Amino acid sequence: MAHARAARPARKRADRYHHGDLRRALLQAAVRTIGAHGIDALTLRAVGSSLGVSRTALYRHFADKAALLAAVAAEGFRLLRVQLEEAWERGGRGGAGFDAMGLAYVRFALAHPSHYRVMFGADVGAAENPDLEEEGARAFQVLVDSLVSQQQDGLVRRDDPQQMALFIWAAVHGIAMLALDRRLEHQHTDGEALARYAVGRLRTAIALATA
Amino acid sequence: MAHARAARPARKRADRYHHGDLRRALLQAAVRTIGAHGIDALTLRAVGSSLGVSRTALYRHFADKAALLAAVAAEGFRLLRVQLEEAWERGGRGGAGFDAMGLAYVRFALAHPSHYRVMFGADVGAAENPDLEEEGARAFQVLVDSLVSQQQDGLVRRDDPQQMALFIWAAVHGIAMLALDRRLEHQHTDGEALARYAVGRLRTAIALATA
DNA sequence: ACCTGAACACCGTTCAAGT
DNA sequence: ACCTGAACACCGTTCAAGT
């Protein structure tokens, strides 16, 4: 079957691998596998065979399994950053934009649970992979920049923006994790509703003190 | 060596296993192993051999490896609850007690990273283990009760205590996770400092609106 | 340059057998 | 009742070999 002259698309795909596309394909297959069957199902054998490729072909493109996961995480941070930037811009770069960013963060985690789990999973060494480190820092910087901007507009208290951003990041990250771990189901809420409540409370928390 | 007549403590310990202590010993060994060498190093072989016991002895006391991890997590939630209760009581069951609880939460995660990682790890099925479920709920209830108490004292806004508690839990959980994942090291802070800042902001966030 | 297939050293789990 | 030892079906990784 693999030798059939008629299997032209397959052959074409195989050719593309030889030109460097296998890396991308492996990344997508990894995300697909985690999304479908959980992180434990992500074996190099499963990824390889879902692409019709040997389980060791991966080692031409990634140092090891951890490097594959780090690449998934870096891609996730890039996608997240785009979402945050869009929310901030579309919200008018003010209070409404800030609220939209908070919602966008939690929605990203709910919409891309496989990416998110890998991004904050224990197995992926954040410090070991500079690419991952940078993408994470860039996403975080969107939040920091928005706080500085709001400080200049007199909307937000003049605490250290870095520390304020960490506090907010921790809050939305915590909500995302609780939602993904299904720890909100036995309560009166879900990730979306809790995120809506949280952005209101966070706004109060960082508002410029009127006293 | 194992047959030496002089090895009396070892024999005594072996006897205790026959009376049901192996379960406790396995739990402690699991925590010790994760603490020393990380969660990936927690193999049933490692746990067993650290107790001088076969790697399959565990199956008399736990259904499988996941059940062992769930037991570690349940114990972690019990320890955490005690810490939170103590902080709340010692702080005078008011604003100071609330702040102390927030700090105690993050400090628990920093002091017992192996427990904490398992408690919120993806592998431990929160819904599958009723014991774990209940210990988690009891720890959470300490926070809910403290909020209700503060509402009655006119210290805290009259939002749904459950939702307010989830918001706060998410925030301190997020700080704990970021600290454990070493994501605060490249910033101007650490887990303790960020927790201190966060409890101040959280207090503002949930304070009774004066308007 | 890129991929394969066999081999290696692991892993969790099962199960008949021992005491 | 409790534990062992061999066996099974996996896993990530290495490496000589193919094209």
Coordinates of C-alpha atoms (C1' of nucleotides) in Angstrom, one line a residue:
Chain A
M1 CA 0.0 0.0 0.0
A2 CA 2.8 2.4 0.9
H3 CA 4.4 1.6 -2.5
A4 CA 1.3 2.3 -4.6
R5 CA 2.0 4.8 -7.4
A6 CA -1.4 6.3 -6.7
A7 CA -0.6 7.4 -3.2
R8 CA 0.7 10.8 -4.3
P9 CA -0.3 13.0 -1.4
A10 CA 1.4 10.6 1.0
R11 CA 4.6 10.8 -1.1
K12 CA 4.4 14.5 -1.3
R13 CA 4.0 14.7 2.5
A14 CA 7.0 12.4 2.9
D15 CA 9.0 14.8 0.7
R16 CA 8.0 17.8 2.8
Y17 CA 9.4 16.1 5.8
H18 CA 12.8 16.0 4.1
H19 CA 12.6 19.7 3.8
G20 CA 12.1 20.4 7.4
D21 CA 8.4 20.1 7.9
L22 CA 8.6 17.1 10.1
R23 CA 9.3 19.4 13.0
R24 CA 6.1 21.2 12.6
A25 CA 4.2 18.0 11.9
L26 CA 5.6 16.5 15.1
L27 CA 4.5 19.6 17.1
Q28 CA 1.0 19.4 15.8
A29 CA 0.8 15.7 16.3
A30 CA 1.9 16.1 19.9
V31 CA -0.7 18.7 20.6
R32 CA -3.4 16.6 18.9
T33 CA -2.4 13.5 20.9
I34 CA -2.4 15.3 24.3
G35 CA -5.7 17.0 23.4
A36 CA -7.3 13.7 22.4
H37 CA -6.0 11.3 25.0
G38 CA -4.2 13.3 27.7
I39 CA -0.6 13.9 28.5
D40 CA 0.1 10.4 29.6
A41 CA -0.8 9.2 26.1
L42 CA 2.0 11.3 24.6
T43 CA 4.5 8.7 23.7
L44 CA 7.1 9.1 21.0
R45 CA 5.7 5.9 19.4
A46 CA 2.2 7.4 19.2
V47 CA 3.4 10.7 17.8
G48 CA 5.6 8.9 15.2
S49 CA 3.1 6.4 14.1
S50 CA 0.3 9.1 13.8
L51 CA 2.6 10.6 11.1
G52 CA 3.5 7.3 9.5
V53 CA 7.1 7.8 10.7
S54 CA 9.5 5.8 12.9
R55 CA 9.4 6.6 16.6
T56 CA 13.1 7.7 16.5
A57 CA 12.7 10.1 13.6
L58 CA 11.9 12.8 16.1
Y59 CA 15.5 12.8 17.3
R60 CA 16.6 14.6 14.1
H61 CA 14.5 17.6 15.2
F62 CA 14.4 17.5 19.0
A63 CA 17.0 16.7 21.5
D64 CA 14.6 14.5 23.4
K65 CA 11.0 14.2 24.5
A66 CA 11.4 17.2 26.9
A67 CA 12.5 19.4 24.1
L68 CA 9.4 18.4 22.1
L69 CA 7.3 19.4 25.1
A70 CA 9.2 22.7 25.5
A71 CA 8.5 23.5 21.9
V72 CA 4.8 22.8 22.5
A73 CA 4.9 25.1 25.5
A74 CA 6.7 27.9 23.6
E75 CA 4.1 27.8 20.9
G76 CA 1.4 27.9 23.5
F77 CA 2.9 31.1 25.1
R78 CA 3.0 32.7 21.6
L79 CA -0.6 31.9 21.0
L80 CA -1.5 33.2 24.4
R81 CA 0.4 36.4 23.9
V82 CA -1.5 37.0 20.6
Q83 CA -4.8 36.6 22.4
L84 CA -3.8 38.9 25.2
E85 CA -2.6 41.6 22.8
E86 CA -5.9 41.4 20.8
A87 CA -8.0 41.7 23.9
W88 CA -6.0 44.7 25.1
E89 CA -6.2 46.5 21.8
R90 CA -9.9 45.7 21.1
G91 CA -10.8 46.8 24.6
G92 CA -9.4 50.2 24.0
R93 CA -6.2 49.9 26.0
G94 CA -7.9 50.9 29.2
G95 CA -10.0 49.4 32.0
A96 CA -12.2 47.5 29.5
G97 CA -9.1 46.2 27.8
F98 CA -7.7 45.0 31.1
D99 CA -10.9 43.1 31.9
A100 CA -10.9 41.6 28.5
M101 CA -7.3 40.4 28.9
G102 CA -8.2 38.6 32.1
L103 CA -11.1 36.8 30.4
A104 CA -8.9 36.1 27.4
Y105 CA -6.3 34.5 29.6
V106 CA -8.7 32.0 31.2
R107 CA -10.5 31.4 27.9
F108 CA -7.2 30.5 26.3
A109 CA -6.5 27.9 29.0
L110 CA -10.0 26.4 28.6
A111 CA -9.8 26.4 24.8
H112 CA -6.3 25.0 24.6
P113 CA -6.0 22.8 27.7
S114 CA -3.3 20.6 26.2
H115 CA -1.1 23.5 25.4
Y116 CA -1.8 25.1 28.8
R117 CA -1.0 21.9 30.7
V118 CA 2.3 21.5 29.0
M119 CA 3.1 25.3 29.4
F120 CA 2.9 25.0 33.2
G121 CA 3.6 21.3 33.6
A122 CA 6.4 20.2 35.8
D123 CA 8.2 18.1 33.2
V124 CA 9.0 21.0 30.9
G125 CA 12.1 22.7 32.2
A126 CA 11.3 26.4 31.9
A127 CA 14.9 27.5 32.6
E128 CA 16.5 25.0 30.3
N129 CA 14.9 26.1 27.1
P130 CA 15.7 29.7 26.2
D131 CA 13.1 29.8 23.4
L132 CA 10.4 28.8 25.9
E133 CA 11.8 31.3 28.5
E134 CA 11.5 34.2 26.0
E135 CA 8.0 33.4 24.7
G136 CA 6.8 33.2 28.3
A137 CA 8.5 36.5 29.1
R138 CA 6.9 38.2 26.1
A139 CA 3.4 37.1 27.0
F140 CA 4.0 38.4 30.6
Q141 CA 5.3 41.7 29.2
V142 CA 1.9 42.4 27.6
L143 CA 0.4 42.5 31.0
V144 CA 3.2 44.6 32.5
D145 CA 2.9 47.1 29.6
S146 CA -0.9 47.4 30.1
L147 CA -0.4 48.1 33.7
V148 CA 2.2 50.8 33.0
S149 CA -0.2 52.3 30.5
Q150 CA -3.0 52.3 33.0
Q151 CA -0.8 53.9 35.6
Q152 CA 0.0 56.7 33.2
D153 CA -3.7 57.2 32.6
G154 CA -4.3 57.4 36.4
L155 CA -6.4 54.2 36.4
V156 CA -4.1 52.0 38.5
R157 CA -2.1 52.4 41.7
R158 CA 1.6 53.2 41.3
D159 CA 3.0 49.9 42.7
D160 CA 5.9 48.1 41.0
P161 CA 4.2 47.1 37.7
Q162 CA 6.2 43.8 37.7
Q163 CA 5.0 42.8 41.1
M164 CA 1.4 43.9 40.3
A165 CA 1.5 41.9 37.1
L166 CA 2.8 38.8 38.9
F167 CA -0.1 39.0 41.4
I168 CA -2.6 39.3 38.5
W169 CA -0.9 36.6 36.5
A170 CA -1.0 34.3 39.5
A171 CA -4.7 34.9 40.0
V172 CA -5.8 34.1 36.5
H173 CA -3.3 31.2 36.3
G174 CA -4.8 29.8 39.5
I175 CA -8.3 30.1 38.1
A176 CA -7.2 28.4 34.9
M177 CA -5.6 25.6 36.8
L178 CA -8.5 25.0 39.1
A179 CA -10.9 24.9 36.1
L180 CA -8.7 22.5 34.1
D181 CA -8.3 20.3 37.1
R182 CA -12.1 20.2 37.3
R183 CA -12.1 21.6 40.9
L184 CA -14.8 24.1 40.2
E185 CA -17.5 21.6 39.2
H186 CA -18.5 20.9 42.8
Q187 CA -18.9 24.6 43.5
H188 CA -21.5 27.1 42.2
T189 CA -19.3 28.2 39.3
D190 CA -17.1 27.4 36.3
G191 CA -14.0 28.9 34.9
E192 CA -15.7 31.5 32.8
A193 CA -17.9 32.8 35.6
L194 CA -15.1 32.8 38.1
A195 CA -12.9 34.7 35.7
R196 CA -15.6 37.3 35.3
Y197 CA -15.9 37.7 39.0
A198 CA -12.1 37.8 39.4
V199 CA -11.5 40.6 37.0
G200 CA -13.9 42.8 38.9
R201 CA -12.2 42.0 42.2
L202 CA -8.7 42.5 40.6
R203 CA -9.8 45.9 39.2
T204 CA -10.7 46.9 42.8
A205 CA -7.5 45.5 44.1
I206 CA -5.2 47.5 41.8
A207 CA -7.4 50.7 41.4
L208 CA -5.7 54.0 42.3
A209 CA -6.4 54.6 46.0
T210 CA -8.7 57.5 46.2
A211 CA -7.9 58.4 49.8
Chain B
M1 CA 23.7 -9.0 56.0
A2 CA 19.9 -9.2 55.9
H3 CA 20.0 -12.5 57.8
A4 CA 22.2 -11.2 60.6
R5 CA 20.7 -12.0 64.0
A6 CA 21.9 -8.6 65.2
A7 CA 19.6 -6.7 62.8
R8 CA 16.8 -6.5 65.3
P9 CA 15.4 -3.1 64.5
A10 CA 15.0 -4.2 60.8
R11 CA 13.2 -7.3 62.0
K12 CA 11.0 -5.3 64.3
R13 CA 10.2 -2.9 61.4
A14 CA 9.4 -5.9 59.2
D15 CA 7.0 -7.1 61.9
R16 CA 5.2 -3.8 62.0
Y17 CA 4.6 -4.0 58.3
H18 CA 2.7 -7.2 58.9
H19 CA 0.4 -5.2 61.3
G20 CA -0.5 -2.6 58.7
D21 CA 2.3 -0.1 59.0
L22 CA 3.6 -0.7 55.5
R23 CA 1.0 1.7 54.2
R24 CA 2.3 4.5 56.3
A25 CA 5.9 3.6 55.5
L26 CA 5.1 3.6 51.8
L27 CA 3.5 7.0 52.0
Q28 CA 6.5 8.5 53.9
A29 CA 8.9 6.9 51.4
A30 CA 7.0 8.3 48.5
V31 CA 7.1 11.8 49.9
R32 CA 10.8 11.4 50.8
T33 CA 11.6 10.2 47.3
I34 CA 9.8 13.0 45.5
G35 CA 11.3 15.5 47.8
A36 CA 14.8 14.3 47.2
H37 CA 14.8 13.4 43.5
G38 CA 11.6 14.9 41.9
I39 CA 8.4 13.3 40.9
D40 CA 9.8 11.5 37.9
A41 CA 12.0 9.5 40.4
L42 CA 9.0 8.1 42.1
T43 CA 9.0 4.6 40.8
L44 CA 7.5 1.7 42.7
R45 CA 10.9 0.0 42.6
A46 CA 12.5 3.0 44.3
V47 CA 9.8 3.2 47.0
G48 CA 9.9 -0.5 47.6
S49 CA 13.7 -0.9 47.8
S50 CA 14.0 2.2 50.1
L51 CA 12.0 0.1 52.6
G52 CA 13.7 -3.1 51.9
V53 CA 10.6 -4.5 50.4
S54 CA 9.6 -5.9 47.0
R55 CA 8.3 -3.5 44.4
T56 CA 5.0 -5.3 44.3
A57 CA 4.4 -5.3 48.0
L58 CA 2.6 -2.0 47.5
Y59 CA -0.3 -3.6 45.8
R60 CA -1.5 -5.0 49.1
H61 CA -2.1 -1.5 50.3
F62 CA -2.9 0.6 47.2
A63 CA -4.8 -0.2 44.1
D64 CA -2.0 1.2 41.9
K65 CA 0.5 4.0 41.7
A66 CA -2.2 6.6 41.2
A67 CA -3.8 5.5 44.5
L68 CA -0.5 6.0 46.3
L69 CA -0.2 9.5 44.8
A70 CA -3.8 10.3 45.8
A71 CA -3.0 9.2 49.4
V72 CA 0.1 11.6 49.4
A73 CA -2.2 14.4 48.1
A74 CA -4.9 13.7 50.7
E75 CA -2.3 13.8 53.4
G76 CA -1.0 17.1 52.0
F77 CA -4.4 18.7 52.1
R78 CA -4.8 17.6 55.7
L79 CA -1.4 19.2 56.6
L80 CA -2.4 22.3 54.7
R81 CA -5.7 22.6 56.5
V82 CA -4.0 22.4 59.9
Q83 CA -1.7 25.2 58.9
L84 CA -4.6 27.4 57.7
E85 CA -6.6 26.8 60.8
E86 CA -3.6 27.6 63.0
A87 CA -2.9 30.8 61.1
W88 CA -6.6 31.9 61.3
E89 CA -6.8 31.2 65.0
R90 CA -3.5 32.7 66.0
G91 CA -4.3 35.8 63.9
G92 CA -7.4 36.5 66.0
R93 CA -10.0 35.3 63.4
G94 CA -10.1 38.7 61.7
G95 CA -8.2 40.7 59.2
A96 CA -4.8 39.8 60.6
G97 CA -5.8 36.1 60.6
F98 CA -6.9 36.3 57.0
D99 CA -3.5 37.8 56.0
A100 CA -1.8 35.1 58.0
M101 CA -3.8 32.4 56.2
G102 CA -2.7 33.7 52.8
L103 CA 1.0 33.7 53.9
A104 CA 0.6 30.3 55.5
Y105 CA -0.8 28.9 52.3
V106 CA 2.1 29.9 50.2
R107 CA 4.6 29.0 52.9
F108 CA 3.1 25.5 53.0
A109 CA 3.6 25.1 49.3
L110 CA 7.2 26.3 49.6
A111 CA 7.9 24.1 52.6
H112 CA 6.3 21.0 51.2
P113 CA 6.9 21.2 47.5
S114 CA 6.6 17.5 46.9
H115 CA 3.3 17.3 48.7
Y116 CA 2.0 20.4 46.9
R117 CA 3.1 19.2 43.4
V118 CA 1.2 15.9 43.9
M119 CA -1.8 17.6 45.4
F120 CA -2.3 19.7 42.2
G121 CA -0.6 17.4 39.8
A122 CA -2.4 16.2 36.7
D123 CA -1.8 12.5 37.4
V124 CA -3.8 12.4 40.6
G125 CA -7.4 12.0 39.7
A126 CA -9.2 14.4 42.2
A127 CA -12.6 13.1 41.3
E128 CA -11.7 9.4 41.5
N129 CA -10.5 9.4 45.1
P130 CA -13.2 10.3 47.6
D131 CA -10.7 10.6 50.4
L132 CA -8.7 13.1 48.5
E133 CA -11.8 14.9 47.5
E134 CA -12.9 15.3 51.1
E135 CA -9.6 16.5 52.4
G136 CA -9.4 19.1 49.7
A137 CA -12.9 20.3 50.5
R138 CA -12.2 20.5 54.2
A139 CA -9.1 22.7 53.6
F140 CA -11.1 24.9 51.3
Q141 CA -13.9 25.2 53.9
V142 CA -11.5 26.8 56.3
L143 CA -11.2 29.7 53.9
V144 CA -14.9 29.9 53.3
D145 CA -15.7 29.9 57.0
S146 CA -13.2 32.7 57.6
L147 CA -14.8 34.8 54.9
V148 CA -18.3 34.3 56.4
S149 CA -17.0 35.2 59.8
Q150 CA -15.4 38.4 58.4
Q151 CA -18.6 39.2 56.6
Q152 CA -20.5 39.0 59.9
D153 CA -17.9 41.3 61.4
G154 CA -18.5 43.8 58.6
L155 CA -14.9 43.4 57.3
V156 CA -15.6 41.8 54.0
R157 CA -18.1 42.6 51.1
R158 CA -21.2 40.4 51.0
D159 CA -20.4 38.5 47.8
D160 CA -21.1 34.7 47.6
P161 CA -18.4 33.4 50.1
Q162 CA -17.9 30.3 47.9
Q163 CA -17.0 32.4 44.9
M164 CA -14.9 34.8 46.9
A165 CA -13.0 31.9 48.4
L166 CA -12.4 30.4 45.0
F167 CA -11.0 33.7 43.8
I168 CA -8.6 34.0 46.7
W169 CA -7.7 30.3 46.6
A170 CA -6.8 30.7 42.9
A171 CA -4.6 33.7 43.6
V172 CA -2.5 32.1 46.3
H173 CA -2.5 28.8 44.4
G174 CA -1.2 30.7 41.4
I175 CA 1.6 32.3 43.4
A176 CA 2.5 28.9 44.9
M177 CA 2.7 27.3 41.5
L178 CA 4.7 30.2 39.9
A179 CA 7.1 30.0 42.9
L180 CA 7.6 26.3 42.7
D181 CA 8.1 26.4 38.9
R182 CA 10.8 28.9 39.6
R183 CA 9.1 31.5 37.5
L184 CA 9.7 34.3 40.0
E185 CA 13.5 34.1 40.0
H186 CA 13.9 36.3 37.0
Q187 CA 11.6 38.9 38.5
H188 CA 12.2 41.3 41.4
T189 CA 10.6 39.0 43.9
D190 CA 10.1 35.6 45.4
G191 CA 7.2 33.5 46.7
E192 CA 7.3 35.0 50.2
A193 CA 7.5 38.6 49.0
L194 CA 4.8 38.1 46.4
A195 CA 2.5 36.5 48.9
R196 CA 3.0 39.4 51.3
Y197 CA 2.1 41.8 48.5
A198 CA -0.8 39.7 47.3
V199 CA -2.6 39.5 50.7
G200 CA -2.6 43.3 50.8
R201 CA -4.1 43.5 47.4
L202 CA -6.6 40.7 48.2
R203 CA -7.7 42.5 51.3
T204 CA -8.4 45.6 49.2
A205 CA -10.2 43.4 46.6
I206 CA -12.7 41.9 49.1
A207 CA -13.0 44.8 51.6
L208 CA -16.5 46.0 52.3
A209 CA -17.3 48.8 49.8
T210 CA -17.4 52.0 51.7
A211 CA -19.4 53.9 49.1
Chain C
dA1 C1' 20.6 14.9 5.5
dC2 C1' 17.1 12.1 7.0
dC3 C1' 15.0 7.9 8.6
dT4 C1' 14.8 2.9 10.1
dG5 C1' 15.1 -1.4 13.1
dA6 C1' 17.2 -3.8 16.5
dA7 C1' 18.8 -3.4 21.0
dC8 C1' 19.2 -1.6 25.8
dA9 C1' 17.8 -0.3 30.2
dC10 C1' 14.0 1.0 32.2
dC11 C1' 8.8 1.2 33.9
dG12 C1' 3.8 -0.4 36.1
dT13 C1' 1.2 -4.3 36.7
dT14 C1' -0.3 -9.3 37.0
dC15 C1' -0.1 -13.7 39.0
dA16 C1' 1.3 -18.1 40.6
dA17 C1' 3.9 -19.4 44.4
dG18 C1' 5.8 -19.2 48.9
dT19 C1' 5.5 -18.3 54.3
Chain D
dA1 C1' -2.7 -12.1 55.5
dC2 C1' 1.3 -10.6 53.4
dC3 C1' 5.2 -10.7 50.4
dT4 C1' 8.2 -12.5 46.5
dG5 C1' 10.0 -13.5 41.7
dA6 C1' 9.3 -14.2 37.2
dA7 C1' 6.8 -12.6 33.3
dC8 C1' 4.4 -9.3 30.3
dA9 C1' 3.6 -5.3 27.7
dC10 C1' 5.0 -1.1 27.7
dC11 C1' 8.4 3.2 27.6
dG12 C1' 12.6 6.7 26.0
dT13 C1' 16.9 6.6 24.0
dT14 C1' 21.1 4.9 21.5
dC15 C1' 23.3 3.5 17.4
dA16 C1' 24.8 1.0 13.4
dA17 C1' 22.9 0.7 9.0
dG18 C1' 20.3 2.0 5.1
dT19 C1' 18.8 5.6 1.2

